[in-house]
JSON list of C-alpha atoms in Angstrom, two decimals:
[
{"chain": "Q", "resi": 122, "resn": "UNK", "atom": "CA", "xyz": [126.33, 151.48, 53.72]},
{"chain": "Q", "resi": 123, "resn": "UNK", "atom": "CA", "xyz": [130.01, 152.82, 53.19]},
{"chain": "Q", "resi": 124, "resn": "UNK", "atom": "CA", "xyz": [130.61, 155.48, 50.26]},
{"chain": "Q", "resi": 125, "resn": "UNK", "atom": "CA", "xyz": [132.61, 153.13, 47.72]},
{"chain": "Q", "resi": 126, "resn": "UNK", "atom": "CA", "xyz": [135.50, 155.46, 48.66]},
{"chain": "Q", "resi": 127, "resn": "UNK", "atom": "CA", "xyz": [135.82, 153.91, 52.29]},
{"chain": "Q", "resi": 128, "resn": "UNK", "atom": "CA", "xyz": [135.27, 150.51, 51.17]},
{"chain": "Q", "resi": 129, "resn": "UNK", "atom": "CA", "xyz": [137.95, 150.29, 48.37]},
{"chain": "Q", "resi": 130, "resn": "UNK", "atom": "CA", "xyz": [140.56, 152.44, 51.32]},
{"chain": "Q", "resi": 131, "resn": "UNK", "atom": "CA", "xyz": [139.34, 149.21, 53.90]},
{"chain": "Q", "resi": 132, "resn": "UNK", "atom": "CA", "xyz": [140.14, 146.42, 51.15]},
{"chain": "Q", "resi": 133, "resn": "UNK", "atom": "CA", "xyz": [143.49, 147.99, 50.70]},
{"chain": "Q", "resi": 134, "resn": "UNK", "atom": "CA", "xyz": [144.27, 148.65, 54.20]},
{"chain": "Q", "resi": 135, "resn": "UNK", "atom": "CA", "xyz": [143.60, 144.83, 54.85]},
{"chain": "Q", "resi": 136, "resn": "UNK", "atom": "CA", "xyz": [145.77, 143.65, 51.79]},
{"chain": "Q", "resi": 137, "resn": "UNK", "atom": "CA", "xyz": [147.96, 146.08, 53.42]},
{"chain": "Q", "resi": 138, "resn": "UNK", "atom": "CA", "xyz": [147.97, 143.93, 56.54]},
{"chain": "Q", "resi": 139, "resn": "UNK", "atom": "CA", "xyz": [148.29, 140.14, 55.14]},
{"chain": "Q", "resi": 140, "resn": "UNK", "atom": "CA", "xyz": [151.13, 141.29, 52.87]},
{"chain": "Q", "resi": 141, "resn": "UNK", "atom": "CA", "xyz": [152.83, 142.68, 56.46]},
{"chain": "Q", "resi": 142, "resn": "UNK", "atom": "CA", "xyz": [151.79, 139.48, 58.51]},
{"chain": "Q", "resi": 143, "resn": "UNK", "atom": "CA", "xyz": [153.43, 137.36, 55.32]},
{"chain": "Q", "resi": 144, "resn": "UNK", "atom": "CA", "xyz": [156.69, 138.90, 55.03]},
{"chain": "Q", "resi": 145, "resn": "UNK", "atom": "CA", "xyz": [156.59, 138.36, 58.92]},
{"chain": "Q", "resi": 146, "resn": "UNK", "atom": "CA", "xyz": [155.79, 134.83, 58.68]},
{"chain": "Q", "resi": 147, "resn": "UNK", "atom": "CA", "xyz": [158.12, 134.50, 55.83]},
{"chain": "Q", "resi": 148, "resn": "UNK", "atom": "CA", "xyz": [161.08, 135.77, 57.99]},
{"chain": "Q", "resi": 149, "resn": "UNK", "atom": "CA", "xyz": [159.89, 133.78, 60.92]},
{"chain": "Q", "resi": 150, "resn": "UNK", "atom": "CA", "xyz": [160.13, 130.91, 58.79]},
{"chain": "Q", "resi": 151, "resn": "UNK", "atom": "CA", "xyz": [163.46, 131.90, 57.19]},
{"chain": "Q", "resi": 152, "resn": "UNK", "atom": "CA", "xyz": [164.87, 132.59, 60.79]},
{"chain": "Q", "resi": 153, "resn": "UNK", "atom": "CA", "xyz": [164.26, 128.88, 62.01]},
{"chain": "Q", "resi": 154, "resn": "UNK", "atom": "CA", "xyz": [165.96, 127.15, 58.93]},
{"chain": "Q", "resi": 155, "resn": "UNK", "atom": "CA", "xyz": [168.86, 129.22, 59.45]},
{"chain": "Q", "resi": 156, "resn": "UNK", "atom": "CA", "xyz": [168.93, 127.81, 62.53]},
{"chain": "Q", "resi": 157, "resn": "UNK", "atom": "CA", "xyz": [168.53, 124.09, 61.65]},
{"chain": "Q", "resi": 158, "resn": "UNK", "atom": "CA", "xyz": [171.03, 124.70, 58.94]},
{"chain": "Q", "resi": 159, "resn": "UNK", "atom": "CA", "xyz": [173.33, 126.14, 61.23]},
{"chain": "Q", "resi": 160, "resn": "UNK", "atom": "CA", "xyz": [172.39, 123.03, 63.39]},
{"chain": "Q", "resi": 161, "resn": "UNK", "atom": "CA", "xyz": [173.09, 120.74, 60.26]},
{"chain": "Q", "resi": 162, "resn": "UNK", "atom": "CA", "xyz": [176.84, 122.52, 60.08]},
{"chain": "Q", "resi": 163, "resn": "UNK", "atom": "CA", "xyz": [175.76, 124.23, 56.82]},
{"chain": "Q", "resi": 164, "resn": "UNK", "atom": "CA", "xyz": [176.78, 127.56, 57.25]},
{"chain": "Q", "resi": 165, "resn": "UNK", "atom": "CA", "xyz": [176.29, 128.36, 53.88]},
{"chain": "Q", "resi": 166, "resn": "UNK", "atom": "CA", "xyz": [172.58, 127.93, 53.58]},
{"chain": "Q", "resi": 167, "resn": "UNK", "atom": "CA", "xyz": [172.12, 129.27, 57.11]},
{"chain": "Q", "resi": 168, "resn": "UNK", "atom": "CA", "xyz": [173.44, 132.63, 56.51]},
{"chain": "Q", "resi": 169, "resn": "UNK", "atom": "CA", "xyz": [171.98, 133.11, 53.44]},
{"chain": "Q", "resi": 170, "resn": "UNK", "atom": "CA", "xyz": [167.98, 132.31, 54.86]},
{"chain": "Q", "resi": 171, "resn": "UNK", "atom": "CA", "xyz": [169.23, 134.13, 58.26]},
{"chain": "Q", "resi": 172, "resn": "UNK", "atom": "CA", "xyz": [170.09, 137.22, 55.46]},
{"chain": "Q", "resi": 173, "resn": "UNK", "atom": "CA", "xyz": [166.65, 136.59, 53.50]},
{"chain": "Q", "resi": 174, "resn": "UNK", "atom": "CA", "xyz": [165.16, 136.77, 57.05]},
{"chain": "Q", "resi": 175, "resn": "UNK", "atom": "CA", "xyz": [166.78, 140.18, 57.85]},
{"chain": "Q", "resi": 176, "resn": "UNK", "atom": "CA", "xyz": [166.20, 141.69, 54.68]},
{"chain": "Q", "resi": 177, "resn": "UNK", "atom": "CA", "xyz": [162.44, 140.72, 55.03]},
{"chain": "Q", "resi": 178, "resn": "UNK", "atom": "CA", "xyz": [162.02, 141.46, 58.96]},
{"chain": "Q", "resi": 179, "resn": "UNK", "atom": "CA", "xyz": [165.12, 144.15, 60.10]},
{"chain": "Q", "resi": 180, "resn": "UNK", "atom": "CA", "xyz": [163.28, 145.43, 62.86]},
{"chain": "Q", "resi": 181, "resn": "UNK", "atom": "CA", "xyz": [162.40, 141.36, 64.28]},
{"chain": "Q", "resi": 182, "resn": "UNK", "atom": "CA", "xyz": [163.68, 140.80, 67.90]},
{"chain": "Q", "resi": 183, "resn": "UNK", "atom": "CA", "xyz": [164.09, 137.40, 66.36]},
{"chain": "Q", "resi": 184, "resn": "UNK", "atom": "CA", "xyz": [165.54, 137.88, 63.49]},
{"chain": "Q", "resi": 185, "resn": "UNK", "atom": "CA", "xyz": [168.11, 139.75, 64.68]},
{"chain": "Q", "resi": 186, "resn": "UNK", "atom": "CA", "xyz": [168.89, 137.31, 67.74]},
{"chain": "Q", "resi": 187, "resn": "UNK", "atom": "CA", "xyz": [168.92, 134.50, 65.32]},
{"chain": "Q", "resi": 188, "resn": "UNK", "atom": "CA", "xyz": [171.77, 136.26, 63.20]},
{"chain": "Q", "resi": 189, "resn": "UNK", "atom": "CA", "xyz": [172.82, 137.04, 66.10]},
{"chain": "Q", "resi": 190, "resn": "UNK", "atom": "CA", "xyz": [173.92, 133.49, 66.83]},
{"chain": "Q", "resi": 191, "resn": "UNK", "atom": "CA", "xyz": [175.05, 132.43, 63.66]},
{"chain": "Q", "resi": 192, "resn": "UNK", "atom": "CA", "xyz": [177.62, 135.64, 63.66]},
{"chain": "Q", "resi": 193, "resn": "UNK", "atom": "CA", "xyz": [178.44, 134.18, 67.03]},
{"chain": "Q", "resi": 194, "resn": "UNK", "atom": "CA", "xyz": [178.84, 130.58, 65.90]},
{"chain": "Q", "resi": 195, "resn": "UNK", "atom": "CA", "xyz": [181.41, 132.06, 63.12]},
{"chain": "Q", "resi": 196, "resn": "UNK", "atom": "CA", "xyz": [183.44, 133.30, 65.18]},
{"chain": "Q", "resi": 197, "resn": "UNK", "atom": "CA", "xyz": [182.59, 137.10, 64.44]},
{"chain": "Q", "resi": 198, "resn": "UNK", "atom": "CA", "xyz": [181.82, 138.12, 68.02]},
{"chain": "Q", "resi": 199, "resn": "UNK", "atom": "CA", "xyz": [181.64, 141.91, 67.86]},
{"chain": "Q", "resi": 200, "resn": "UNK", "atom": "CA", "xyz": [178.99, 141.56, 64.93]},
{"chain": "Q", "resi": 201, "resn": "UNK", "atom": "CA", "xyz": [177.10, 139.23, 66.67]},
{"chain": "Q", "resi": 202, "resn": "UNK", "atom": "CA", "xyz": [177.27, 141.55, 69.98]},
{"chain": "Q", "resi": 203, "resn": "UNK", "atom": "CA", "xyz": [175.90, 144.26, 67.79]},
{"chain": "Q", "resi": 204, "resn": "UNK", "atom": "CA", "xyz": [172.92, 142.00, 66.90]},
{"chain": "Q", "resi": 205, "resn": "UNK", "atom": "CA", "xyz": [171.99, 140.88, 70.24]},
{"chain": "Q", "resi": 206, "resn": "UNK", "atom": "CA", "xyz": [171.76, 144.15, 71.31]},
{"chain": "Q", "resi": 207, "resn": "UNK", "atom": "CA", "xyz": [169.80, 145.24, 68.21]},
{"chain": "Q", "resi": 208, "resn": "UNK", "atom": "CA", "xyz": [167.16, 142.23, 69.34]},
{"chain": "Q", "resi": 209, "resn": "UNK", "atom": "CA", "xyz": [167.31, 143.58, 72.83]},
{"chain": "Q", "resi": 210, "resn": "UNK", "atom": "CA", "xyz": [166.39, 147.38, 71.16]},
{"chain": "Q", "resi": 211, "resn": "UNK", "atom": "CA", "xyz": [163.75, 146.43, 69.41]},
{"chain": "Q", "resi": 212, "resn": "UNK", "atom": "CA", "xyz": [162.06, 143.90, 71.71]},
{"chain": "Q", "resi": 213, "resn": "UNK", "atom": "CA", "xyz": [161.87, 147.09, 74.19]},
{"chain": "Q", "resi": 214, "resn": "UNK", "atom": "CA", "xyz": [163.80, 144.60, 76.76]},
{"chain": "Q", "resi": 215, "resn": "UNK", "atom": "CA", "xyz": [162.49, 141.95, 76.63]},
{"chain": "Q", "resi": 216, "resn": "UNK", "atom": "CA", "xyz": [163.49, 139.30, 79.06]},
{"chain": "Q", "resi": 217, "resn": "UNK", "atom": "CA", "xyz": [163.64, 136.31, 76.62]},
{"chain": "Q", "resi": 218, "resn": "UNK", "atom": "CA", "xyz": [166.22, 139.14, 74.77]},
{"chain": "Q", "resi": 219, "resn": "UNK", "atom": "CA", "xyz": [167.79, 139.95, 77.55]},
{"chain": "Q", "resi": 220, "resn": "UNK", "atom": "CA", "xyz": [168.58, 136.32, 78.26]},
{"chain": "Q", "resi": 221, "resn": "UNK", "atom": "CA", "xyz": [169.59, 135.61, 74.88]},
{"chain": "Q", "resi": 222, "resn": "UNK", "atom": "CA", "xyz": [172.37, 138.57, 75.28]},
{"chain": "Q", "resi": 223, "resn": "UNK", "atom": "CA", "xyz": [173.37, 137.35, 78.78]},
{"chain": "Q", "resi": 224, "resn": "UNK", "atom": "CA", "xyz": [174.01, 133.95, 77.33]},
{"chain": "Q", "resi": 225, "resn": "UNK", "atom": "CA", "xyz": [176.18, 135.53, 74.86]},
{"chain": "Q", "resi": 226, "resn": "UNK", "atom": "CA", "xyz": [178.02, 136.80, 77.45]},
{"chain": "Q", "resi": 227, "resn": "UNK", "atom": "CA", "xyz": [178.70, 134.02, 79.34]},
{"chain": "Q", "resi": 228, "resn": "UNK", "atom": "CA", "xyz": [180.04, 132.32, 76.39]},
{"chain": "Q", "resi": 229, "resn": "UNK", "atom": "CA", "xyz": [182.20, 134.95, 75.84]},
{"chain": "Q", "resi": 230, "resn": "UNK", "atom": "CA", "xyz": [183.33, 135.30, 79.87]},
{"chain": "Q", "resi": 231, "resn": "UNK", "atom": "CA", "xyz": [181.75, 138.18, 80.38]},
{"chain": "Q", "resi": 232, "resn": "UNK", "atom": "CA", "xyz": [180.69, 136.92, 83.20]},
{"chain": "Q", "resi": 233, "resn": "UNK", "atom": "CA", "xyz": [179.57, 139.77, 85.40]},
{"chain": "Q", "resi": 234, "resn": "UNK", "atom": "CA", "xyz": [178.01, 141.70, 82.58]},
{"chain": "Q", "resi": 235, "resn": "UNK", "atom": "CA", "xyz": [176.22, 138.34, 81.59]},
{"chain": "Q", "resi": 236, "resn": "UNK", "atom": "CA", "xyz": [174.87, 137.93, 84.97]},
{"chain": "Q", "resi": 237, "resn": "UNK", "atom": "CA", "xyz": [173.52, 142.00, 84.61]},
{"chain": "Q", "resi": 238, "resn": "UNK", "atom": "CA", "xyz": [171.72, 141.04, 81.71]},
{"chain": "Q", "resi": 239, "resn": "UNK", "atom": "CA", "xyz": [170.23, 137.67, 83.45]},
{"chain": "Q", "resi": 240, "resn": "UNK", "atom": "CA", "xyz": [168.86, 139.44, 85.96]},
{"chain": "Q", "resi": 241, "resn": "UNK", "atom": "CA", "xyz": [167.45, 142.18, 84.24]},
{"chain": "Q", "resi": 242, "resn": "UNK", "atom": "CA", "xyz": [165.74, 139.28, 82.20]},
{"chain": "Q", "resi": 243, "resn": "UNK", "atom": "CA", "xyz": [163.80, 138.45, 85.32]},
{"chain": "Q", "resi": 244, "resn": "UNK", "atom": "CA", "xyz": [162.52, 141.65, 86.20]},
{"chain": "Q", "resi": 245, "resn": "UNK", "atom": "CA", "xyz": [160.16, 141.69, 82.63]},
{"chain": "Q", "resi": 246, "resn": "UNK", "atom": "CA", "xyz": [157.05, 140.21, 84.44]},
{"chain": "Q", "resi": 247, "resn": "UNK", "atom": "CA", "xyz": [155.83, 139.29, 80.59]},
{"chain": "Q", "resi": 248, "resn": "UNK", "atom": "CA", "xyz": [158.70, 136.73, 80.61]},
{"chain": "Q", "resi": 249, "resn": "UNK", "atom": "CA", "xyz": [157.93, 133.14, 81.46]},
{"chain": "Q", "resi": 250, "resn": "UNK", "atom": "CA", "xyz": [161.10, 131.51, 81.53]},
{"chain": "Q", "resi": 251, "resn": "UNK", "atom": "CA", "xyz": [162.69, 133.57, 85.00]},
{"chain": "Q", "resi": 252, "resn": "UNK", "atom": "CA", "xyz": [163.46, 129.97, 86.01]},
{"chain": "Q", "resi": 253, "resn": "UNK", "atom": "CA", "xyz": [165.87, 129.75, 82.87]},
{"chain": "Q", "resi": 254, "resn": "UNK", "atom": "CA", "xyz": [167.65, 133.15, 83.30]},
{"chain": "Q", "resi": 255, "resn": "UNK", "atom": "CA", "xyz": [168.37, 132.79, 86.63]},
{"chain": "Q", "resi": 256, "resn": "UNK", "atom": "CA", "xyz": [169.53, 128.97, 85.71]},
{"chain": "Q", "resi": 257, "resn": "UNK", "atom": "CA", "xyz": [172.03, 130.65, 83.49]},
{"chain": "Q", "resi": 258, "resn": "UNK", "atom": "CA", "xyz": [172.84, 133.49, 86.11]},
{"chain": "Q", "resi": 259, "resn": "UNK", "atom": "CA", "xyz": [173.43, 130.34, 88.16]},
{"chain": "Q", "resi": 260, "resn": "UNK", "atom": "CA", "xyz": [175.70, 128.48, 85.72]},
{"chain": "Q", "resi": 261, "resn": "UNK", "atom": "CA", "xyz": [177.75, 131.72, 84.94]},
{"chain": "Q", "resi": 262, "resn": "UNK", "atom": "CA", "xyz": [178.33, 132.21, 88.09]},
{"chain": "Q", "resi": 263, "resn": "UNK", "atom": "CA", "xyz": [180.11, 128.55, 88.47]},
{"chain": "Q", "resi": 264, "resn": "UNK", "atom": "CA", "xyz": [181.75, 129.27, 85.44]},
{"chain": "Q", "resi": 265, "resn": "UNK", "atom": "CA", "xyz": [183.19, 132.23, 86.65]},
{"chain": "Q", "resi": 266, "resn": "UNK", "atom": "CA", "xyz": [183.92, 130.36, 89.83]},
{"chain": "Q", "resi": 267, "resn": "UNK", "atom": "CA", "xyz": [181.94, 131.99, 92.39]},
{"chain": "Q", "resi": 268, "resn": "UNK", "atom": "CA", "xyz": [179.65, 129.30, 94.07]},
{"chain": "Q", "resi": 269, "resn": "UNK", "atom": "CA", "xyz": [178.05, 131.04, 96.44]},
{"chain": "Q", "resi": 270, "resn": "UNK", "atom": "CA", "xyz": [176.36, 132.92, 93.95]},
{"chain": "Q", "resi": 271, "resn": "UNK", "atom": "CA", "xyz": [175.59, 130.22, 91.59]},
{"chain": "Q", "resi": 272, "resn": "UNK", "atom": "CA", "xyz": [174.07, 128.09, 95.17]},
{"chain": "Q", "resi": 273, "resn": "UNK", "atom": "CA", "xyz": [171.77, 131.47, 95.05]},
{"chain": "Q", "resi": 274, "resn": "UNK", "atom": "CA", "xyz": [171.33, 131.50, 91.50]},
{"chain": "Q", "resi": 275, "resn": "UNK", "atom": "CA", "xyz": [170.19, 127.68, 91.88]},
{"chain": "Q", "resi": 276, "resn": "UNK", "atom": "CA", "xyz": [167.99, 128.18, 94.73]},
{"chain": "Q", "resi": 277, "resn": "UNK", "atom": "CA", "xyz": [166.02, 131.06, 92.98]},
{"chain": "Q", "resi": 278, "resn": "UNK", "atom": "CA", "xyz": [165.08, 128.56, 90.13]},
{"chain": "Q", "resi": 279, "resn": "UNK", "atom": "CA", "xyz": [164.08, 125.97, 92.27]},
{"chain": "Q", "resi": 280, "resn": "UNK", "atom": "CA", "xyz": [161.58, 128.39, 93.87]},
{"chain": "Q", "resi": 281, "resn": "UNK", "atom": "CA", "xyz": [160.08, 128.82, 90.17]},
{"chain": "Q", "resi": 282, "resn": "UNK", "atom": "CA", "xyz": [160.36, 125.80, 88.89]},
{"chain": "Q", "resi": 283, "resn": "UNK", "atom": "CA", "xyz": [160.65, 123.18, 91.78]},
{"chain": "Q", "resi": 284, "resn": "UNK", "atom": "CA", "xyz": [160.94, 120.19, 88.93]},
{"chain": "Q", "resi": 285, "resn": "UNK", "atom": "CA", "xyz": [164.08, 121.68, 87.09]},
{"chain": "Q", "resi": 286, "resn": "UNK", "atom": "CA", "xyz": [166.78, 119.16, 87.13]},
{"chain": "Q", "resi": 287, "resn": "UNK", "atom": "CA", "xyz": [169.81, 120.90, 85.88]},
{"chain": "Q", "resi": 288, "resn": "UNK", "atom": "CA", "xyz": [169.35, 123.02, 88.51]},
{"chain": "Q", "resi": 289, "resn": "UNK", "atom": "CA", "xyz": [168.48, 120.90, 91.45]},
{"chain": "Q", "resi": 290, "resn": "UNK", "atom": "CA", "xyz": [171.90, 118.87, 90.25]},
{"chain": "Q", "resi": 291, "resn": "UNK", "atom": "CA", "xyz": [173.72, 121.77, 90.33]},
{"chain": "Q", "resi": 292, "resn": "UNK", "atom": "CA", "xyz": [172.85, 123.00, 93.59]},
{"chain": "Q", "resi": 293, "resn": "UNK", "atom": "CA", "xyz": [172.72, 119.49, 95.12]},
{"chain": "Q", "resi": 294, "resn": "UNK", "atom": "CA", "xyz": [176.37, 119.18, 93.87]},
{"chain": "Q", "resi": 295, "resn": "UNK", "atom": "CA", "xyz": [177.37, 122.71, 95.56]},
{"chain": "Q", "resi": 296, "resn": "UNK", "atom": "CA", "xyz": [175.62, 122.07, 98.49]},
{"chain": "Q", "resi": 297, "resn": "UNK", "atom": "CA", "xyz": [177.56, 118.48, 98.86]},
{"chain": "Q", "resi": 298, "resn": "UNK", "atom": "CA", "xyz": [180.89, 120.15, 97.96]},
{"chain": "Q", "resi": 299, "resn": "UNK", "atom": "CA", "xyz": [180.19, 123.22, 100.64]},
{"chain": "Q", "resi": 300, "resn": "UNK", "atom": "CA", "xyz": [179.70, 120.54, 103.34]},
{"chain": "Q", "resi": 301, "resn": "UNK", "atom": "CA", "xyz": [182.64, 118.35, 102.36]},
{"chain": "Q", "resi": 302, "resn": "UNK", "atom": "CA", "xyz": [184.77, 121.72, 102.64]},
{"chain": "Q", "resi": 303, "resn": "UNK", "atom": "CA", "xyz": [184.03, 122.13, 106.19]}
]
């Protein structure tokens, strides 16, 4: 039997612990309406639950990518670069983070940085979507009008994920184009 010392210091430490895990949840849950608002075209609403979220989570990999985006959607791009690499900080690298920020920078035509951060995404062996990152390596590449690398880019997601269409377009398009050049 515990001393009623230890017992009331255990009920508090677990109170301690659901009010943490709801002030997560509630910040999780804040993040994704942002986003649907932002979806919806009201920026309004979005930024103020994407602020709610922040205020409630600062330190969330999410969070912060999700502000992220909606600083990116309004057109404030060095405050949204700030953010992405906040998320990237506090997710200790991870690759979905990583991909996030490359992303960004592909929209922005940062193209060779971008394609830095896709590949770094790929090297977190926690991160289940390497197909995706190099997709967008593969993508940024074309954008940045280098298909030879985006071919490679293409070919590296294919060998993850055999059943990815964008990509197997993509490459089946470059491939065609390559042999109508010769």
């Amino acid at each position: 039997m515990l001393p009623n010392g230890c017992a009331a210091h255990n009920e508090q430490a677990i109170q301690r612990q659901k009010q943490t895990q709801r002030t997560v949840d509630a910040a999780k849950i804040n993040t994704q309406l942002g986003l649907a608002y932002l979806k919806q075209g009201n920026r309004s609403r979005a930024k103020a639950k994407l602020l709610n979220a922040l205020k409630l989570a600062p330190n969330s990999a999410d969070v912060n990518a999700g502000f992220a985006y909606y600083l990116e959607q309004a057109g404030d791009i060095d405050k949204a670069d700030h953010y992405y690499q906040k998320a990237i900080k506090v997710s200790n690298n991870s690759g979905a983070q990583l991909n996030n920020y490359g992303a960004f920078l592909c929209r922005n035509k940062r193209y060779e940085q971008a394609t830095q951060f896709f590949l770094k995404a790929v090297q977190d062996v926690k991160y289940l979507n390497a197909a995706g990152a190099y997709e967008n390596a593969g993508l940024c590449a074309e954008a940045n009008g280098n298909e030879s690398n985006a071919l490679t880019y293409f070919k590296k997601v294919l060998v993850q994920d055999p059943l990815r269409k964008p990509s197997l377009v993509e490459a089946l398009q470059l491939l065609n184009k390559k042999h109508k050049d010769k």
